[in-house]
Coordinates of C-alpha atoms and ligand atoms in Angstrom, one line a residue:
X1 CA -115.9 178.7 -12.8
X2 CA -119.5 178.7 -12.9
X3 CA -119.9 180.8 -9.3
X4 CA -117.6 184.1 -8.3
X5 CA -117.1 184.3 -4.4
X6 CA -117.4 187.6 -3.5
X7 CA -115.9 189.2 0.0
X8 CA -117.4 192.9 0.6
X9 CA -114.8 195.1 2.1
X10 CA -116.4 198.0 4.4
X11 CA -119.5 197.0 5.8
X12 CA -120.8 200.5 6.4
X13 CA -124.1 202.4 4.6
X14 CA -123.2 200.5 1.0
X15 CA -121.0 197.6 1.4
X16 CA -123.7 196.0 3.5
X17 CA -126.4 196.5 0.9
X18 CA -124.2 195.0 -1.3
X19 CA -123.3 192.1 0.9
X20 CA -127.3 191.4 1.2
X21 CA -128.0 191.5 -2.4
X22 CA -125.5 189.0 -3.1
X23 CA -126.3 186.8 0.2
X24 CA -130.1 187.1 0.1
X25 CA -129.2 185.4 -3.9
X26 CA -130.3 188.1 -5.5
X27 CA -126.9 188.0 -8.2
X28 CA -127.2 185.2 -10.2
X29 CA -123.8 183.3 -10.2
X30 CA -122.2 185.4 -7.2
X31 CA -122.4 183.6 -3.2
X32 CA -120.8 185.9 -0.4
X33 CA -117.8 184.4 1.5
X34 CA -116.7 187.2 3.6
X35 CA -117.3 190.4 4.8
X36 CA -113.7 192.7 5.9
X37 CA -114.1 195.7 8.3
X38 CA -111.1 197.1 10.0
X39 CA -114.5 198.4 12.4
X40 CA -115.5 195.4 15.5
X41 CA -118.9 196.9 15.8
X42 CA -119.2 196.6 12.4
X43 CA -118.2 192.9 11.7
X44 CA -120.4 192.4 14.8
X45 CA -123.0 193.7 13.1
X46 CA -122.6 191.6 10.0
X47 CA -122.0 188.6 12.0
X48 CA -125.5 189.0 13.8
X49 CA -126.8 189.0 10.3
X50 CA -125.0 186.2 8.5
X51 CA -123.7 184.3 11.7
X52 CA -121.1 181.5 10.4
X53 CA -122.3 180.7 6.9
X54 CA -119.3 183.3 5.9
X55 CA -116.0 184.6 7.3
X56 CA -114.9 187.2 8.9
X57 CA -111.8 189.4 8.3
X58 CA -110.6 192.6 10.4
X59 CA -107.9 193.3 7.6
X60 CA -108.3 193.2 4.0
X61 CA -104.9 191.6 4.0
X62 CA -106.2 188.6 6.0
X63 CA -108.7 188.6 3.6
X64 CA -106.8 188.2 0.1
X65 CA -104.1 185.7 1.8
X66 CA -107.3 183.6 3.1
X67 CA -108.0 182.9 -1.1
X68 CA -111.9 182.8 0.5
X69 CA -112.7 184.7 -2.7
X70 CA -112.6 185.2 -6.4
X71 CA -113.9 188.7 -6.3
X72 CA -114.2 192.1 -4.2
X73 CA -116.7 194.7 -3.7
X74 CA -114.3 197.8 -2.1
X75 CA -117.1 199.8 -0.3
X76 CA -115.1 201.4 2.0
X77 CA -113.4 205.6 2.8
X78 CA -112.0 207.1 -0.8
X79 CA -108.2 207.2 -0.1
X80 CA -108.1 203.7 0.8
X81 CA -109.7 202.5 -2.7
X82 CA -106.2 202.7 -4.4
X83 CA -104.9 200.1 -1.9
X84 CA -106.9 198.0 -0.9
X85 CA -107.9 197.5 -5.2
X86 CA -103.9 197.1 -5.7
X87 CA -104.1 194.8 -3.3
X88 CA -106.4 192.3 -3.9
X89 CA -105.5 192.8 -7.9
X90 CA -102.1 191.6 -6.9
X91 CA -103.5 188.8 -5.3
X92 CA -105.6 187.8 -8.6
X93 CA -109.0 189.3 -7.0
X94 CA -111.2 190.7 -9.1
X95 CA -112.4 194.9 -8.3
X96 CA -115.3 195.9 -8.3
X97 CA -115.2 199.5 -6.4
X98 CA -117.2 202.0 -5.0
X99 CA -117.5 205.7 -6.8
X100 CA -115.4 207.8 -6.9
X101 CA -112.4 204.9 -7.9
X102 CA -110.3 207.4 -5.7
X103 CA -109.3 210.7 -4.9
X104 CA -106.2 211.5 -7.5
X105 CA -106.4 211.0 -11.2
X106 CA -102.7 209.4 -10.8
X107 CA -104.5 207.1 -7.8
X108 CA -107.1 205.6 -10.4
X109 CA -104.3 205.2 -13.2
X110 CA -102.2 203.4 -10.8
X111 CA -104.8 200.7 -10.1
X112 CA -106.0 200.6 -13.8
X113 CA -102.4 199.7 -14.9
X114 CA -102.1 196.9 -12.3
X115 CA -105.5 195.6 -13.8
X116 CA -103.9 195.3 -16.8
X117 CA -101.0 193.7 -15.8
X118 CA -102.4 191.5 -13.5
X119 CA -105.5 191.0 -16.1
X120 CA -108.0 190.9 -13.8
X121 CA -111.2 192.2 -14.4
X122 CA -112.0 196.0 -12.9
X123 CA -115.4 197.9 -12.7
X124 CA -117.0 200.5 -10.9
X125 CA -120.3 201.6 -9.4
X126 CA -121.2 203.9 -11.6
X127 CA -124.7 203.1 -10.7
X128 CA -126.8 205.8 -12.3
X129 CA -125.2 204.3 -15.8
X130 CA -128.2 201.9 -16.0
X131 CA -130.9 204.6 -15.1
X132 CA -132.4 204.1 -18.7
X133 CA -133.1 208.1 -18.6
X134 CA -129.3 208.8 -19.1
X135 CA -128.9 205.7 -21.6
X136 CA -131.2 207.5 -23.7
X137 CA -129.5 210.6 -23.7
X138 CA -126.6 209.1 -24.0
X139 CA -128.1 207.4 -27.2
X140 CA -129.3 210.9 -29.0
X141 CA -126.2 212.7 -28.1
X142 CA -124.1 209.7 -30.0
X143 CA -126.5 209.4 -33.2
X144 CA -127.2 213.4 -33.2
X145 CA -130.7 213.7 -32.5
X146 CA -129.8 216.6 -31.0
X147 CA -127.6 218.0 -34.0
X148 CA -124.2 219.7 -33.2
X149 CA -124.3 220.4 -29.3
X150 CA -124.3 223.7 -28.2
X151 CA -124.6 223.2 -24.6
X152 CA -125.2 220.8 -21.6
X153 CA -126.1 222.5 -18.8
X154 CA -127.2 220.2 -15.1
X155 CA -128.1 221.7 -12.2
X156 CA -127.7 218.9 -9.3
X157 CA -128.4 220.3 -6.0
X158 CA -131.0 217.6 -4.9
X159 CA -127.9 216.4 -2.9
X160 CA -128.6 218.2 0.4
X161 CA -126.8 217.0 3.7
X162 CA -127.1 217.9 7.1
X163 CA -124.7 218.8 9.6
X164 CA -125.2 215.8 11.1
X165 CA -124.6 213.4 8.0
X166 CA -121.0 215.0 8.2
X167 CA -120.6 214.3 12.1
X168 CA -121.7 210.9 11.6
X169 CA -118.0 209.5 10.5
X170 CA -114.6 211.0 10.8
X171 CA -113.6 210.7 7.6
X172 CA -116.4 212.5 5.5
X173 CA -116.0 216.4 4.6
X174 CA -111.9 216.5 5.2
X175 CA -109.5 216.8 2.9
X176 CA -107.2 214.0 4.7
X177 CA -110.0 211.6 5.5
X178 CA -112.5 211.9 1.8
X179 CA -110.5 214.2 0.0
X180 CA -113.3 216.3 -1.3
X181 CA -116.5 217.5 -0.9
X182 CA -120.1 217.6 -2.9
X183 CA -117.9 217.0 -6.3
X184 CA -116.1 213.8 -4.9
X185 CA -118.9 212.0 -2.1
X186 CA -122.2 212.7 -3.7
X187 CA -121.5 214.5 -7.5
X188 CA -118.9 211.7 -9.0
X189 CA -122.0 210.0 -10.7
X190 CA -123.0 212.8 -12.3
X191 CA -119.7 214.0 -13.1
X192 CA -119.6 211.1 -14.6
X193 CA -122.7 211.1 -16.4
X194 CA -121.9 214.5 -17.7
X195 CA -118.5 212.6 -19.6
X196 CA -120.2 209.5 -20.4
X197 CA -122.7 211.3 -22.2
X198 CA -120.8 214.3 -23.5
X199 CA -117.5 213.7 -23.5
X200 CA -114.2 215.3 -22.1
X201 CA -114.5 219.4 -21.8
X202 CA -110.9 220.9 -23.3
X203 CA -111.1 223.7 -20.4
X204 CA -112.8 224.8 -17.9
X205 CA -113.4 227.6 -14.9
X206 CA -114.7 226.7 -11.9
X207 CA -116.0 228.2 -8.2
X208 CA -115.7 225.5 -5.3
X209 CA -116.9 227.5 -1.9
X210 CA -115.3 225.4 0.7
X211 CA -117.9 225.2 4.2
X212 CA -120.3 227.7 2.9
X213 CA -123.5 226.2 4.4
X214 CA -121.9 223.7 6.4
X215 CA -119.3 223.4 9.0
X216 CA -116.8 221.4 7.1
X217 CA -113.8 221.7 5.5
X218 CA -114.0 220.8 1.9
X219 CA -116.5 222.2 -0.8
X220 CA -120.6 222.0 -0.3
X221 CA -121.0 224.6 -3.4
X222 CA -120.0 224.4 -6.9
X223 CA -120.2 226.2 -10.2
X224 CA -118.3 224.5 -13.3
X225 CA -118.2 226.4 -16.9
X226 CA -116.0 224.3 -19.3
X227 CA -115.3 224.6 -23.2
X228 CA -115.3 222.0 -25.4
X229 CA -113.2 221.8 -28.5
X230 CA -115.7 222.2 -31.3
X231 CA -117.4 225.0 -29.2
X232 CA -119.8 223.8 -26.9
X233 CA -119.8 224.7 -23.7
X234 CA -121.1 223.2 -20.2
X235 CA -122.3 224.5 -16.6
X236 CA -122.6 222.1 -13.8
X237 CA -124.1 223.6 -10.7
X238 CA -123.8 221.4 -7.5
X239 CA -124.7 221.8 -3.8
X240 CA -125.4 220.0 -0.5
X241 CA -126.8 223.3 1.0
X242 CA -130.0 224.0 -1.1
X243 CA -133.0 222.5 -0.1
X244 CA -135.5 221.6 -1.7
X245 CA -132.9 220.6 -4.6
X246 CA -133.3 220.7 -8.2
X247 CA -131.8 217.9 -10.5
X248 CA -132.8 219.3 -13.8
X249 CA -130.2 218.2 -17.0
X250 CA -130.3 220.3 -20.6
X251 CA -129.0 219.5 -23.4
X252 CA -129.2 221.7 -26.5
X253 CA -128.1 221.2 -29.8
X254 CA -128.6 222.5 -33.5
X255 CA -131.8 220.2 -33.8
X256 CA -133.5 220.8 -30.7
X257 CA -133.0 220.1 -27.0
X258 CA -133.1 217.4 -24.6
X259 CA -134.7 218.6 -21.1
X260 CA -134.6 215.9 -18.1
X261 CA -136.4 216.6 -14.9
X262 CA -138.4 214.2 -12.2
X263 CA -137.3 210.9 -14.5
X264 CA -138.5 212.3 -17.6
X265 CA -137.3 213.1 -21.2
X266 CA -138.8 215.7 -22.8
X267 CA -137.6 216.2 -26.3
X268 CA -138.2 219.7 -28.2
X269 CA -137.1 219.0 -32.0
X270 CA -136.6 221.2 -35.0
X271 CA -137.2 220.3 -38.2
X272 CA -134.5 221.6 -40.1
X273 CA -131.2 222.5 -38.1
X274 CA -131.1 225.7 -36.2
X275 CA -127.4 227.0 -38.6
X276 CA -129.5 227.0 -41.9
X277 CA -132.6 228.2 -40.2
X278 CA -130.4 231.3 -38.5
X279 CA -129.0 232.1 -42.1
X280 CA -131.9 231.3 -44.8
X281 CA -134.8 232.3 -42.9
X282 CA -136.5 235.6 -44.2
X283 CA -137.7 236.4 -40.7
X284 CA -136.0 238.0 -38.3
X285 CA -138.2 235.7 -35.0
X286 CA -139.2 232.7 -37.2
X287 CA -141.7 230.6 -35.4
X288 CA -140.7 227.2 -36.5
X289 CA -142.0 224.1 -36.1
X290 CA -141.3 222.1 -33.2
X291 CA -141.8 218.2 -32.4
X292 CA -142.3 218.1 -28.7
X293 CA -142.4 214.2 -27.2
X294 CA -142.3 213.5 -23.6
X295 CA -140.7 210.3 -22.5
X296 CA -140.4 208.4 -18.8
X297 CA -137.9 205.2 -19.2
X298 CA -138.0 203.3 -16.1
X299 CA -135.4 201.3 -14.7
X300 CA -136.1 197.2 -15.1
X301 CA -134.5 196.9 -11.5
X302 CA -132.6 198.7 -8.5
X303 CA -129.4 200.0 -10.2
X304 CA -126.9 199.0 -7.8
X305 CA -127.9 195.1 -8.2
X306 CA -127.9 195.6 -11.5
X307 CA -124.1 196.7 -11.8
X308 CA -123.5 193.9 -9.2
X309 CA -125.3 191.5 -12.2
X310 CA -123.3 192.9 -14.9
X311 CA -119.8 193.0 -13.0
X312 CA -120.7 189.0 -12.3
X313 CA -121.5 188.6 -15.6
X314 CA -118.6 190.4 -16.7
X315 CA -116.2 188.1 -14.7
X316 CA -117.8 185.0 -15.4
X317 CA -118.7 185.2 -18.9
X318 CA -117.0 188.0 -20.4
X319 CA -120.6 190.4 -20.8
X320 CA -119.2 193.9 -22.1
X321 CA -118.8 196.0 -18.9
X322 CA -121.1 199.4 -18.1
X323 CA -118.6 201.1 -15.6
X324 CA -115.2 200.1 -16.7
X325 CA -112.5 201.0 -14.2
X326 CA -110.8 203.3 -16.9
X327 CA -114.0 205.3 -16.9
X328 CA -112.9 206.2 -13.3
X329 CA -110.1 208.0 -14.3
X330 CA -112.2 210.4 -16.1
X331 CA -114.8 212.0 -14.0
X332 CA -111.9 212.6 -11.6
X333 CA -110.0 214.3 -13.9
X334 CA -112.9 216.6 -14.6
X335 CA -113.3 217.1 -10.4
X336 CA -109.4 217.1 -9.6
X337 CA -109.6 220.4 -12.6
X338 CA -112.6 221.9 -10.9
X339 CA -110.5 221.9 -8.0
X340 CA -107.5 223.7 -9.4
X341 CA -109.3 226.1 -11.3
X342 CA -110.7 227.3 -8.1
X343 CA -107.7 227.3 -5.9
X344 CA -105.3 228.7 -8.2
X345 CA -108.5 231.3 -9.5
X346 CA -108.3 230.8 -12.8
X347 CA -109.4 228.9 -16.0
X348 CA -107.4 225.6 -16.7
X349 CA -106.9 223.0 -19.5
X350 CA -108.8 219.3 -18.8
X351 CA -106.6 217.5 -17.7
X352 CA -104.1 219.4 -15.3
X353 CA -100.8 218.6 -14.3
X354 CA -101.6 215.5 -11.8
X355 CA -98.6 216.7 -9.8
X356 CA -100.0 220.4 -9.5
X357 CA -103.6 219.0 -8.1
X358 CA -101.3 216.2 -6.0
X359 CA -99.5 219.1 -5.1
X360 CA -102.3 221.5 -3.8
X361 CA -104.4 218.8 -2.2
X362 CA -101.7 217.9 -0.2
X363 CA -101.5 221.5 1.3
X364 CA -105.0 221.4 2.1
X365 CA -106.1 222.3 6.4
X366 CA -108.7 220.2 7.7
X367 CA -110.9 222.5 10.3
X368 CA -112.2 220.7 13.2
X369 CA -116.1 220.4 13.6
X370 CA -117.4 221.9 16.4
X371 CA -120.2 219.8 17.7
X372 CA -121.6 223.2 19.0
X373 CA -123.6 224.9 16.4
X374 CA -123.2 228.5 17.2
X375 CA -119.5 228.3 17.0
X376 CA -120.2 227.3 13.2
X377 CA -119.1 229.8 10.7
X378 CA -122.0 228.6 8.4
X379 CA -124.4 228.2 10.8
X380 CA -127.2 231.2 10.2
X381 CA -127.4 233.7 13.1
X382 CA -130.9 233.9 13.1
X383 CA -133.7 232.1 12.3
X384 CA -135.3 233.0 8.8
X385 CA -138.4 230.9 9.3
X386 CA -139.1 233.1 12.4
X387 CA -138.8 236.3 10.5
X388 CA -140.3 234.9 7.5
X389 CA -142.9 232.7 8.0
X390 CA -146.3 233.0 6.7
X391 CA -149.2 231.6 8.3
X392 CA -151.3 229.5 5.5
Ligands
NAD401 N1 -123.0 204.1 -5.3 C1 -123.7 204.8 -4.4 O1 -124.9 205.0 -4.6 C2 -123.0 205.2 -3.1 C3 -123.8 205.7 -2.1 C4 -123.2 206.0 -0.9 C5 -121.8 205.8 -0.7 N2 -121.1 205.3 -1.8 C6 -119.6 205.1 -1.7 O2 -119.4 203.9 -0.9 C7 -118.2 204.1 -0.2 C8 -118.4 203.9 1.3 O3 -119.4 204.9 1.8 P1 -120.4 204.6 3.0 O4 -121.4 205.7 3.0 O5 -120.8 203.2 3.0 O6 -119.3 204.8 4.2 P2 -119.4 204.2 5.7 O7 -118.6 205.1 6.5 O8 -120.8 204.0 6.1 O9 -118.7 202.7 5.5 C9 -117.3 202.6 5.3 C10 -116.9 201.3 6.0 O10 -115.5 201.0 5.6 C11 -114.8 200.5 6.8 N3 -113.4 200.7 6.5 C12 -112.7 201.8 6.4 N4 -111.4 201.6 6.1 C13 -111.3 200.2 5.9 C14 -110.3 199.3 5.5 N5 -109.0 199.8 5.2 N6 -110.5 198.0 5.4 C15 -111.8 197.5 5.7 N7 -112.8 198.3 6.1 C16 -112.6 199.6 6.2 C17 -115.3 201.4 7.9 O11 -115.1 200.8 9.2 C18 -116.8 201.4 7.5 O12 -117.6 200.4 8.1 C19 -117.6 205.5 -0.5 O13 -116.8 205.3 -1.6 C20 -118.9 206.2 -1.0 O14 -118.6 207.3 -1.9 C21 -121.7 205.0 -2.9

């Protein structure tokens, strides 16, 4: 094959971004067949668009039995990834699927193991992977530019959300309808990020404050400290309730540090490594030398077309994938920890028991949002612009 048909399944915020990058012919190789939406309005709404140069499904079984397409983009509610992936895997579809791969580390196993078996090809949009900021970080992490890593520390709280982004659909901010909060909607990429880059933590202890600025269910505040096994150590710091957000990644090691704010590198290197500087050094507050260089990489193209590229790519000519499906499994396994850690109040080893985080996440209440404010717990009882503001 020389073309993969591709159907999008979910035609909400990102499946029908998808569905135009690969209509409008913007994915070399890839033509959409069909759109699925178990939503009228929202097959409708792609209908209006594409009118009958494609097909339309209302079920994603319709879909796979219709053999209108060689490959899926899954773009739909978390929980239903696992399925609908089997699915069409079973069928001899290709996956490509929407972060986070799914809610439970034993979900994302599950559908890697049918990949195999059914050896079709899996990837996911993990589409920060080819922001050229974290590819370079990655790079001087892997061939120690840093040294020995001491510590990675990202605070990620440019990820506010309004009330009304989690009234806008049902299923966001529950535990039975997303499964998660900020560490499974918005912070998956950079959970994932964080492993790409780093690698698994051994351990960890972490603080998940369930609707503490919001009126939701599931957690909108998050503070991770994990352990590694040759000593370094991590904090991830993540929020939907601060505004105006930081997104500010360090990364320290015995040669220096990494700093990344606002799409920029800058780079703060010793020398000679910080361990024979700390032990041979006749001063008690040397001032060494430091190599400071400031770099901005910038993205050749939009990110998402660019996994939709390489997944093509992938299928039809075997190019090396960025965001295997097995990479799924792993920044679950550091959220699914984060989770028990702070249910159970305690540190935890990385990975826990996947039937203790089944287990507690089954147990989980859903509170019901209260479309008026001022019965909202997190909702502030006064205004502090009023009391505060200052007249420039
Ligand atoms: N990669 C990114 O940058 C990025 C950004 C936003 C959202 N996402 C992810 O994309 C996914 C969808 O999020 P969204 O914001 O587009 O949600 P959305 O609610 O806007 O769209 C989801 C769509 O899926 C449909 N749907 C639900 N169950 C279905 C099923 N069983 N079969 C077919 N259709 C079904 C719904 O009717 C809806 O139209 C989530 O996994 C989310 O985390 C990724």
């Amino acid at each position: 094959v020389d073309t993969l048909r591709y159907a999008v399944i979910g035609h909400g915020n990102m499946g029908s971004a998808h569905a135009g990058q690969i209509f409008d012919g913007n994915v070399p190789g890839a033509v959409l067949t069909a759109i699925c939406d178990i939503d009228e309005k929202k097959l409708a709404a792609a209908k209006e668009k594409y009118g009958d140069k494609i097909e339309y499904f209302k079920t994603a079984d319709e879909l796979f039995k219709s053999k209108k397409c060689d490959a899926v983009v899954i773009a739909t509610p978390h929980y239903a990834h696992t399925e609908l992936a089997i699915d069409a895997m079973k069928e001899g579809i290709c996956v490509l699927c929407e972060k986070p791969a799914g809610v439970r580390v034993s979900d994302v196993k599950k559908m890697n193991l049918v990949a195999r078996v059914s050896g079709v090809k899996f990837g996911l949009m993990f589409n920060q992977r080819m922001n050229p900021v974290f590819g370079a970080l990655k790079m001087y992490v892997d061939m120690g530019v840093l040294g020995q890593i001491k510590h990675f520390t990202w605070i990620i709280n440019n990820w506010y959300r309004t009330q009304t982004y989690y009234n806008s659909a049902g299923w966001r901010a529950t535990w039975k309808g997303e499964g998660g909060g900020v560490l499974l909607n918005q912070a998956p990429h950079n959970l994932d990020l964080w492993q790409w880059i780093m690698g698994m933590p051994e351990s960890m202890r972490a603080f998940c404050h369930e609707g503490k600025y919001h009126n939701i269910a599931v957690e909108d505040d998050v503070t991770i400290y994990a352990e590694y096994a040759n000593g370094a150590t991590a904090t991830f710091i993540t929020s939907t309730g601060e505004y105006p957000g930081t997104n500010r990644l360090e990364i320290s090691g015995s040669m220096g540090k990494a700093v990344c704010e606002d799409g920029k590198i800058k780079l703060s290197l010793l020398t000679e490594d910080e361990r024979f500087i700390c032990f041979n050094s006749e001063e008690a507050m040397p001032k060494e030398k430091v190599i400071s260089v400031e770099i901005e990489p910038k993205p050749l193209e939009e990110e998402h077309l660019m996994v939709l590229k390489n997944f093509t790519n992938h299928c039809l000519f075997g190019e090396e994938l960025v965001a295997p499906g097995e990479e799924g499994i792993k920044s679950l396994m550091i959220s699914n920890a984060a989770y028990v850690s702070s249910w159970k109040g305690k540190t935890v080893k990385v990975p826990v028991k996947e039937s203790t985080f089944n287990r507690l996440l089954s147990g989980k209440k859903d509170i019901s949002r209260d479309a008026d404010s001022s019965k909202n717990p997190a909702a502030p009882t006064s205004n502090y612009s009023e009391r505060w503001s200052v007249r420039w």
